[in-house]
mmCIF file of C-alpha atoms in Angstrom:
data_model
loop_
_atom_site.group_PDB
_atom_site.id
_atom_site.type_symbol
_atom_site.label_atom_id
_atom_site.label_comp_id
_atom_site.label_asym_id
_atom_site.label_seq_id
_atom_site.Cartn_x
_atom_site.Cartn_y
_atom_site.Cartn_z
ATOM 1 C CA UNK S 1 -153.202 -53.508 234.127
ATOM 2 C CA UNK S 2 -149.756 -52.023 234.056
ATOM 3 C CA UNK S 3 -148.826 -54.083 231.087
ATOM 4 C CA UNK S 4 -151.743 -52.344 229.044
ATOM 5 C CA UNK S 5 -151.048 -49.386 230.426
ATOM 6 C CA UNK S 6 -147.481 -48.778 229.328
ATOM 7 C CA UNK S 7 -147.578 -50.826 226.166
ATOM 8 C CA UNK S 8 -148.419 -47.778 223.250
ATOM 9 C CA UNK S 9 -145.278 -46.046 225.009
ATOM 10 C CA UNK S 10 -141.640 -45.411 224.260
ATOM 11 C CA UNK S 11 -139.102 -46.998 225.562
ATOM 12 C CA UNK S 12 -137.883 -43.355 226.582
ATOM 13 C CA UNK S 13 -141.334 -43.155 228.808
ATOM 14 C CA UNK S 14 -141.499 -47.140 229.997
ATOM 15 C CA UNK S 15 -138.247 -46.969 231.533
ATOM 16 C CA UNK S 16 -139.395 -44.740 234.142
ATOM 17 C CA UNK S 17 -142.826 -46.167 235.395
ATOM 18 C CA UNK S 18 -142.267 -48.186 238.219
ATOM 19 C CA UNK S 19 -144.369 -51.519 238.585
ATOM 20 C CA UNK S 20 -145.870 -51.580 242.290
ATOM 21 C CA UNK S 21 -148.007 -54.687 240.844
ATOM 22 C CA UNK S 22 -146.235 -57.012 243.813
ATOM 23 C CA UNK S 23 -146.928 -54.513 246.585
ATOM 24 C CA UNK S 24 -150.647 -53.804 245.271
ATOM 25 C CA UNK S 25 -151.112 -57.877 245.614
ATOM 26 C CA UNK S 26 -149.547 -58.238 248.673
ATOM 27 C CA UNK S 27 -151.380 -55.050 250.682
ATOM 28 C CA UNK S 28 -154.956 -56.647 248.518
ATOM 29 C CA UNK S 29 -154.718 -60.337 249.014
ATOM 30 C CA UNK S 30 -156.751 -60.739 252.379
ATOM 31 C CA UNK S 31 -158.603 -57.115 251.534
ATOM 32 C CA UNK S 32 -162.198 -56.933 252.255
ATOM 33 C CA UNK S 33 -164.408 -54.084 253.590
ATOM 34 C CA UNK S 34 -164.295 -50.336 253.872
ATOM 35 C CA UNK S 35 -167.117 -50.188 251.519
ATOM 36 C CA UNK S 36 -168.404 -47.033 253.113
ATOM 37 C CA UNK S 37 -164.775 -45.366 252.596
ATOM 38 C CA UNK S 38 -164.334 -46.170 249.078
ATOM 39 C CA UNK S 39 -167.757 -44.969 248.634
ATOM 40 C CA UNK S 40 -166.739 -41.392 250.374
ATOM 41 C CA UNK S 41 -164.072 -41.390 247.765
ATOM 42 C CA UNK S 42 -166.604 -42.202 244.792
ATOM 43 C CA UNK S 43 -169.304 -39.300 245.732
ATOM 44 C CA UNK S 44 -166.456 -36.849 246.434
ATOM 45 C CA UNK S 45 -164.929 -37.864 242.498
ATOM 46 C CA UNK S 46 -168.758 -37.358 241.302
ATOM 47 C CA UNK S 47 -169.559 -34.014 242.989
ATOM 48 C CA UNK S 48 -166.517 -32.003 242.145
ATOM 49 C CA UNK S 49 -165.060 -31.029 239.124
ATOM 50 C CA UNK S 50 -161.414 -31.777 240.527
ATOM 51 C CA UNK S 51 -160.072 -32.115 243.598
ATOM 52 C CA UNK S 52 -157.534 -33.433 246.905
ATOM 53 C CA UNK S 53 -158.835 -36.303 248.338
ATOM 54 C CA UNK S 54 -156.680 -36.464 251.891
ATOM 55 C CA UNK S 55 -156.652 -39.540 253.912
ATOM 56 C CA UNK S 56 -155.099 -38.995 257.317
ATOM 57 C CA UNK S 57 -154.917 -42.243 259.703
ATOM 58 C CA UNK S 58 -152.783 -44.123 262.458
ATOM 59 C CA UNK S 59 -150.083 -46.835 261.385
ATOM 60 C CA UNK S 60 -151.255 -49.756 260.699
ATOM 61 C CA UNK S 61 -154.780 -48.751 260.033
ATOM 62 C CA UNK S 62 -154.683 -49.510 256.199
ATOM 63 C CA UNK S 63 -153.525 -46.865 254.157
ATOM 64 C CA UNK S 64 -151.602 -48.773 251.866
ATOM 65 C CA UNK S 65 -154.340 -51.244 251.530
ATOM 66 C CA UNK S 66 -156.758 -48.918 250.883
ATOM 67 C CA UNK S 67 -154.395 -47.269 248.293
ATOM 68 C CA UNK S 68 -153.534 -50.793 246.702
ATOM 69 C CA UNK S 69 -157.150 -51.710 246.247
ATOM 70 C CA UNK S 70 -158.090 -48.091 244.985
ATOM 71 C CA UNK S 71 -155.521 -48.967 241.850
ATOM 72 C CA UNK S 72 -156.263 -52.672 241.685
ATOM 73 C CA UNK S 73 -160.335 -52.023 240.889
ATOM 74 C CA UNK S 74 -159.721 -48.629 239.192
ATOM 75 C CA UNK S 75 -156.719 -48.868 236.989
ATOM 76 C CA UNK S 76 -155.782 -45.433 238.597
ATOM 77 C CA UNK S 77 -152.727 -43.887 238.195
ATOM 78 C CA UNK S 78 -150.442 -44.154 241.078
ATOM 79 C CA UNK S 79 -147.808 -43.719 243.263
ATOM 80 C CA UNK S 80 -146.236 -45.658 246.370
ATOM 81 C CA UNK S 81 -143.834 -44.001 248.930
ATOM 82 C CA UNK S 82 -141.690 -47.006 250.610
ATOM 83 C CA UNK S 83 -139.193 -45.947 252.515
ATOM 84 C CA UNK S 84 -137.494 -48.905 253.337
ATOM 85 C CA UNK S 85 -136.780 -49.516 249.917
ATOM 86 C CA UNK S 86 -135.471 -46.189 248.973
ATOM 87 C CA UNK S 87 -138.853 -45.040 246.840
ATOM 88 C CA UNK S 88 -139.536 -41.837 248.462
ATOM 89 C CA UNK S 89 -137.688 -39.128 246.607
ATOM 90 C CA UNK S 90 -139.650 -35.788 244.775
ATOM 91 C CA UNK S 91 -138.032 -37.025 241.348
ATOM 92 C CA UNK S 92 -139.026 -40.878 241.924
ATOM 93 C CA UNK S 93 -142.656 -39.629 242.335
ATOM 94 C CA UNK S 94 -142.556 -36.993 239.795
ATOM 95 C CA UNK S 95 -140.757 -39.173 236.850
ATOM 96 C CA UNK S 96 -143.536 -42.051 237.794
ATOM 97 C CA UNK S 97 -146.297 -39.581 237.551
ATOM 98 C CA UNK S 98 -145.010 -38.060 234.141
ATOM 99 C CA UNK S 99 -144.582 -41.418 232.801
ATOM 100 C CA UNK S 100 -147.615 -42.746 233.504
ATOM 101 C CA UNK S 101 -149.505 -39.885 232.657
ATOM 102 C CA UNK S 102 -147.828 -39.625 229.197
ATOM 103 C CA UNK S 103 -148.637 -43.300 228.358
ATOM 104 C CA UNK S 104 -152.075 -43.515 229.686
ATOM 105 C CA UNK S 105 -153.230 -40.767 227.852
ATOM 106 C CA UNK S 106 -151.182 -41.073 224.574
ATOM 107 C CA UNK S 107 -149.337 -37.833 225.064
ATOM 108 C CA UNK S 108 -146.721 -37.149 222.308
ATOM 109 C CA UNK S 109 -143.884 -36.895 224.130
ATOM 110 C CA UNK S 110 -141.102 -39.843 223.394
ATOM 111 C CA UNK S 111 -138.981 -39.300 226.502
ATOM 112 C CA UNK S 112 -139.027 -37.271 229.602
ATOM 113 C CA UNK S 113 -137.369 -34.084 229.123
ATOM 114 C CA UNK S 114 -134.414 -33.122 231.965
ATOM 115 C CA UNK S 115 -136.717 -30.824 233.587
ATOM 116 C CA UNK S 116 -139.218 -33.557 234.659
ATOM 117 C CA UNK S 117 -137.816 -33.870 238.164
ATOM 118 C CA UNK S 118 -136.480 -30.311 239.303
ATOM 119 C CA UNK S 119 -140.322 -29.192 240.072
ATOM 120 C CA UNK S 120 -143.812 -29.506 239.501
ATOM 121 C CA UNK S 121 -143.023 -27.337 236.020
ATOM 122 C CA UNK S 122 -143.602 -30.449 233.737
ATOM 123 C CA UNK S 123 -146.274 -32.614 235.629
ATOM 124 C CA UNK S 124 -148.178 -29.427 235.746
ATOM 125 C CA UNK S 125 -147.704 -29.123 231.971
ATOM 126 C CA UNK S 126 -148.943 -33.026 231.342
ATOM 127 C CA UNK S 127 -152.166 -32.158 234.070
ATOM 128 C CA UNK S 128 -153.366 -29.453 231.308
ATOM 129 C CA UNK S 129 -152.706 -31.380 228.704
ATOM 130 C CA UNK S 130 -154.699 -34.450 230.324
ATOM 131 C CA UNK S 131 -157.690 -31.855 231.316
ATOM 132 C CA UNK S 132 -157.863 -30.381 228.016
ATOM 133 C CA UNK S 133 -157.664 -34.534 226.245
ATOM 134 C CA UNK S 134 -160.595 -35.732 228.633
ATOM 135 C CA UNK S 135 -162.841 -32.681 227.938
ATOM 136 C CA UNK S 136 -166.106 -31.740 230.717
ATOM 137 C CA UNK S 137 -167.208 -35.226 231.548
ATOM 138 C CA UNK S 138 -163.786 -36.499 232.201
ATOM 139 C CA UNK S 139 -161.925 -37.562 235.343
ATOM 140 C CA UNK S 140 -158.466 -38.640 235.918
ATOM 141 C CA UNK S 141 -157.181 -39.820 239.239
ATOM 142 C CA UNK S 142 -154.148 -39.743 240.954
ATOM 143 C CA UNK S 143 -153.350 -42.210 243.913
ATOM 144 C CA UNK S 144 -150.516 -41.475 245.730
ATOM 145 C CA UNK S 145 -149.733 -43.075 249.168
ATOM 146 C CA UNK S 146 -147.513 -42.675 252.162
ATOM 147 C CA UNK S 147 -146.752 -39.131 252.005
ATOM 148 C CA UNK S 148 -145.367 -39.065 255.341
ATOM 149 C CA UNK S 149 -142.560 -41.368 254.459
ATOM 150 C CA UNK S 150 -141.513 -38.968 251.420
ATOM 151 C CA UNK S 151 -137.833 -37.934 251.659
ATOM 152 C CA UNK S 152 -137.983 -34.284 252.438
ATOM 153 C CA UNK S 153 -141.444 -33.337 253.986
ATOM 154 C CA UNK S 154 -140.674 -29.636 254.287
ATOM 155 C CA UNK S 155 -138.783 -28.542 251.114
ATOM 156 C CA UNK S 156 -136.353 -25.657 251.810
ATOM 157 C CA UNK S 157 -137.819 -23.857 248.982
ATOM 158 C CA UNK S 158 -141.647 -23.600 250.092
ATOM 159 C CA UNK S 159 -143.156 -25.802 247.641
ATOM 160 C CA UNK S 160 -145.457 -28.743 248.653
ATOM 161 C CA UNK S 161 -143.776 -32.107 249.562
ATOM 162 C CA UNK S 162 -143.141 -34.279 246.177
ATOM 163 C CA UNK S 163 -143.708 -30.872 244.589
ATOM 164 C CA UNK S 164 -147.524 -31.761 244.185
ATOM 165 C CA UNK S 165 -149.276 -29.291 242.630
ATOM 166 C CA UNK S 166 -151.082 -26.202 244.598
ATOM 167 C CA UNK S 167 -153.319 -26.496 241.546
ATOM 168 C CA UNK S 168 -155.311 -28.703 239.891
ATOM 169 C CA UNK S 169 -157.239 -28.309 235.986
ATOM 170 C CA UNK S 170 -160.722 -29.671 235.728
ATOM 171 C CA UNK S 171 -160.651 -33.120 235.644
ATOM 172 C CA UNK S 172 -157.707 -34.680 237.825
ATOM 173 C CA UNK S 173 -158.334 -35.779 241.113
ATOM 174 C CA UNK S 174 -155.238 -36.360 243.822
ATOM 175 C CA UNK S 175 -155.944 -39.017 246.589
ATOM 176 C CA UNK S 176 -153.684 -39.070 249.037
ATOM 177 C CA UNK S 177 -153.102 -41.035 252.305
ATOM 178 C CA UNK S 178 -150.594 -39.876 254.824
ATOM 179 C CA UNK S 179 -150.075 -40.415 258.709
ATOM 180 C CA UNK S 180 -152.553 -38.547 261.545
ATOM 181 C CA UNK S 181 -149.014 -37.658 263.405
ATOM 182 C CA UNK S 182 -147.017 -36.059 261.180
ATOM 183 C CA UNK S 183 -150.101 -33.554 259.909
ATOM 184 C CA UNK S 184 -148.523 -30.244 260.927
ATOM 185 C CA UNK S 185 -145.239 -31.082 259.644
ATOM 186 C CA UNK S 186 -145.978 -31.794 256.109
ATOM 187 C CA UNK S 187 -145.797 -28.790 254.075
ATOM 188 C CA UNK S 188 -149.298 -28.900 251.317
ATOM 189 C CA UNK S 189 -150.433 -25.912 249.823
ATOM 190 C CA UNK S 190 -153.689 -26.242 248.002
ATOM 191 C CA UNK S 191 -155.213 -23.242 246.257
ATOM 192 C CA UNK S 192 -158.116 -24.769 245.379
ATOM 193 C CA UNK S 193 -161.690 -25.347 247.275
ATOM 194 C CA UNK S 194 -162.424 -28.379 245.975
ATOM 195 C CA UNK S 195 -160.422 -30.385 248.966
ATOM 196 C CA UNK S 196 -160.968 -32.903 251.639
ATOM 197 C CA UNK S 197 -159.889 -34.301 254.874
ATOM 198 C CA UNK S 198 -160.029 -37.346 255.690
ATOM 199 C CA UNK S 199 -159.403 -38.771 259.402
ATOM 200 C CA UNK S 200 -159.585 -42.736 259.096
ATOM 201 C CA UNK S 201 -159.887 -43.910 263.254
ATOM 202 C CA UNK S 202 -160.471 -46.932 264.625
ATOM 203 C CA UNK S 203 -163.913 -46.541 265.838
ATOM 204 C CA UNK S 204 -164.924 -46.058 262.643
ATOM 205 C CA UNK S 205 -168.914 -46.900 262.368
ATOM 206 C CA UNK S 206 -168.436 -49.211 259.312
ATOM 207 C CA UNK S 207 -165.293 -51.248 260.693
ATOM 208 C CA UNK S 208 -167.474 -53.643 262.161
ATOM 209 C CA UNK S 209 -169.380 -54.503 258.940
ATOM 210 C CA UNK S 210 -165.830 -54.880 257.898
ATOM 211 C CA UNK S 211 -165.068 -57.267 260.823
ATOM 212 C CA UNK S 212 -168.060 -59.428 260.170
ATOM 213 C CA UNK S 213 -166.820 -59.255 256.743
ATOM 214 C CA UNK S 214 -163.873 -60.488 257.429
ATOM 215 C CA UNK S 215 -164.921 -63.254 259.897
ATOM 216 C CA UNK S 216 -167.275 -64.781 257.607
ATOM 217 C CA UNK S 217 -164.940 -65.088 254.910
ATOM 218 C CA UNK S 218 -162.526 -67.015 256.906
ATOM 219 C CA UNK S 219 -165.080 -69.863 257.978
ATOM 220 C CA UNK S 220 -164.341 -72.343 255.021
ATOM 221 C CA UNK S 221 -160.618 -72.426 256.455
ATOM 222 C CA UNK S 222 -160.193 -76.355 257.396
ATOM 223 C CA UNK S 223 -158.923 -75.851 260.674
ATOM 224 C CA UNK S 224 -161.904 -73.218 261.534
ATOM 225 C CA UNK S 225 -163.970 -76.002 260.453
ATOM 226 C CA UNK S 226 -162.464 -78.547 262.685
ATOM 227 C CA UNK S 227 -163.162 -76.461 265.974
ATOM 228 C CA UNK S 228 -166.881 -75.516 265.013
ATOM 229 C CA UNK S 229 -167.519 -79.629 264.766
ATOM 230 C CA UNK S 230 -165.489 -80.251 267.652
ATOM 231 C CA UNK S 231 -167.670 -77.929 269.763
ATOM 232 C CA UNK S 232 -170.532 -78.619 267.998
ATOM 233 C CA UNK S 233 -171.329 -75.564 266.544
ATOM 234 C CA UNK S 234 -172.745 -73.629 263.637
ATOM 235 C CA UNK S 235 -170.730 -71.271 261.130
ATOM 236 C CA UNK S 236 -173.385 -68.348 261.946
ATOM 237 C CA UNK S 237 -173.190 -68.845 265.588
ATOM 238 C CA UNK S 238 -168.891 -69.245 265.414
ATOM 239 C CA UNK S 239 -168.911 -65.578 263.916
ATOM 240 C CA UNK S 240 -171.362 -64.287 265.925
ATOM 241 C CA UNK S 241 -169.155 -65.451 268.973
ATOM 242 C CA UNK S 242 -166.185 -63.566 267.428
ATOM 243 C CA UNK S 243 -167.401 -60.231 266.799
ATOM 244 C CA UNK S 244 -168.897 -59.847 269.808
ATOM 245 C CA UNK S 245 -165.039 -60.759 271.105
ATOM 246 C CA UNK S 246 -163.657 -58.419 268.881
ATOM 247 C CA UNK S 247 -165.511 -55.161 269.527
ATOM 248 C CA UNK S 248 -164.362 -54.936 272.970
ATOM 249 C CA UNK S 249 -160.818 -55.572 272.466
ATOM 250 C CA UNK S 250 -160.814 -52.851 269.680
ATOM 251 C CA UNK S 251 -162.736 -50.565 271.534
ATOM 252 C CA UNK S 252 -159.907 -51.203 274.749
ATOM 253 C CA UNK S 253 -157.195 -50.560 272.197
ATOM 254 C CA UNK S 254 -158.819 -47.308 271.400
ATOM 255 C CA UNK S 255 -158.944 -46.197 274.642
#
């Protein structure tokens, strides 16, 4: 995906696009469910003519995941904040962005010009240039994830934290995800309607789809297998036993 991405580009615009391929596998391997979220996501891309998608949520609750598998089946554009591993500065995301942007769309520009990481100046730039390429019908989407772990949440200067845009052209679409806690202390300015918010909980009505989901797909394991002979049961009847386990000890953790 990234490969195919990146490969009409200049080595000026390559060397800057980071490849999150191994993180994307890793938070999509075991992936299933949250059908009813990624459709959310789909309906809100189909009914507006741009737009901030913002997914708020509790550690641990799949953000990244749902991030990961956003760019896996969609080829989106993208951006992961990882703090641990030093990827959460405003000119990591914005020369990322640029790059990708550029190369995706075939934009004539053979390197990133100095500018690129001192303020939204030049993605801005790129996001016109990208409306104006994909015409009406067109739809570009941004994923960017973690925006609680960015380096500087409150810029000293006002401006939004990575320096995302207040503003977006027709067309481009910014999904974000970004911790419930920290909601009041992240600085985001959007001067446009077209915006959403997103609270992902744990009582969600679709999560236990999700956990049957889940379950189900696990029964082929060999050592599953072994205890449903051993106690002479049936597959059907095995996950039926375990999600009525599991909704009570979610719902306790909840509480």
């Amino acid at each position: 995906m990234l490969a195919q991405t990146i490969a009409g580009a200049s080595l000026g615009i390559r060397e800057h696009i980071r490849d999150f391929s191994p993180y994307i596998a890793e938070k999509t391997g075991s992936f299933v469910g949250r059908h009813f979220l990624f459709q959310e996501i789909r309906e809100f891309i189909d009914t507006n003519s741009r737009g901030y998608f913002l997914l708020y949520g509790d550690p641990g609750i799949g953000k990244s995941a749902i991030s990961a598998k956003l760019v896996k089946d969609h080829g989106y554009i993208h951006h992961f904040n990882i703090r641990a591993e030093g990827i959460n500065g405003a000119s990591d995301f914005l020369r990322n962005i640029c790059a990708q942007l550029i190369a995706f769309y075939r934009l004539n520009y053979p390197s990133l010009p100095p500018e690129t990481s001192q303020d939204s100046g030049f993605l801005n730039q790129l996001l016109n240039e990208v409306a104006e390429k994909i015409g009406s019908s067109g739809k570009c989407v941004i994923v960017v994830d973690a925006l609680d772990e960015a380096e500087d949440l409150n810029p000293p200067s006002g401006s939004n934290v990575l320096f995302l845009p207040r503003v977006l052209p027709p067309g481009i679409f910014l999904i974000a995800t970004l911790r419930r806690e920290p909601k009041e202390k992240i600085r985001l300015r959007i001067d446009i309607p077209e915006q959403l918010e997103r609270d992902l909980k744990q009582d969600e009505p679709g999560n236990s789809a999700d956990i049957s989901e889940y379950i189900r797909g696990q029964v082929s394991n060999p050592g599953i297998q072994a205890y449903i002979h051993r106690h002479q049961i049936d597959d059907e009847l095995f996950v039926l036993s375990l999600i009525h386990i599991s909704e009570p000890t979610r719902q306790a953790e909840i509480s």
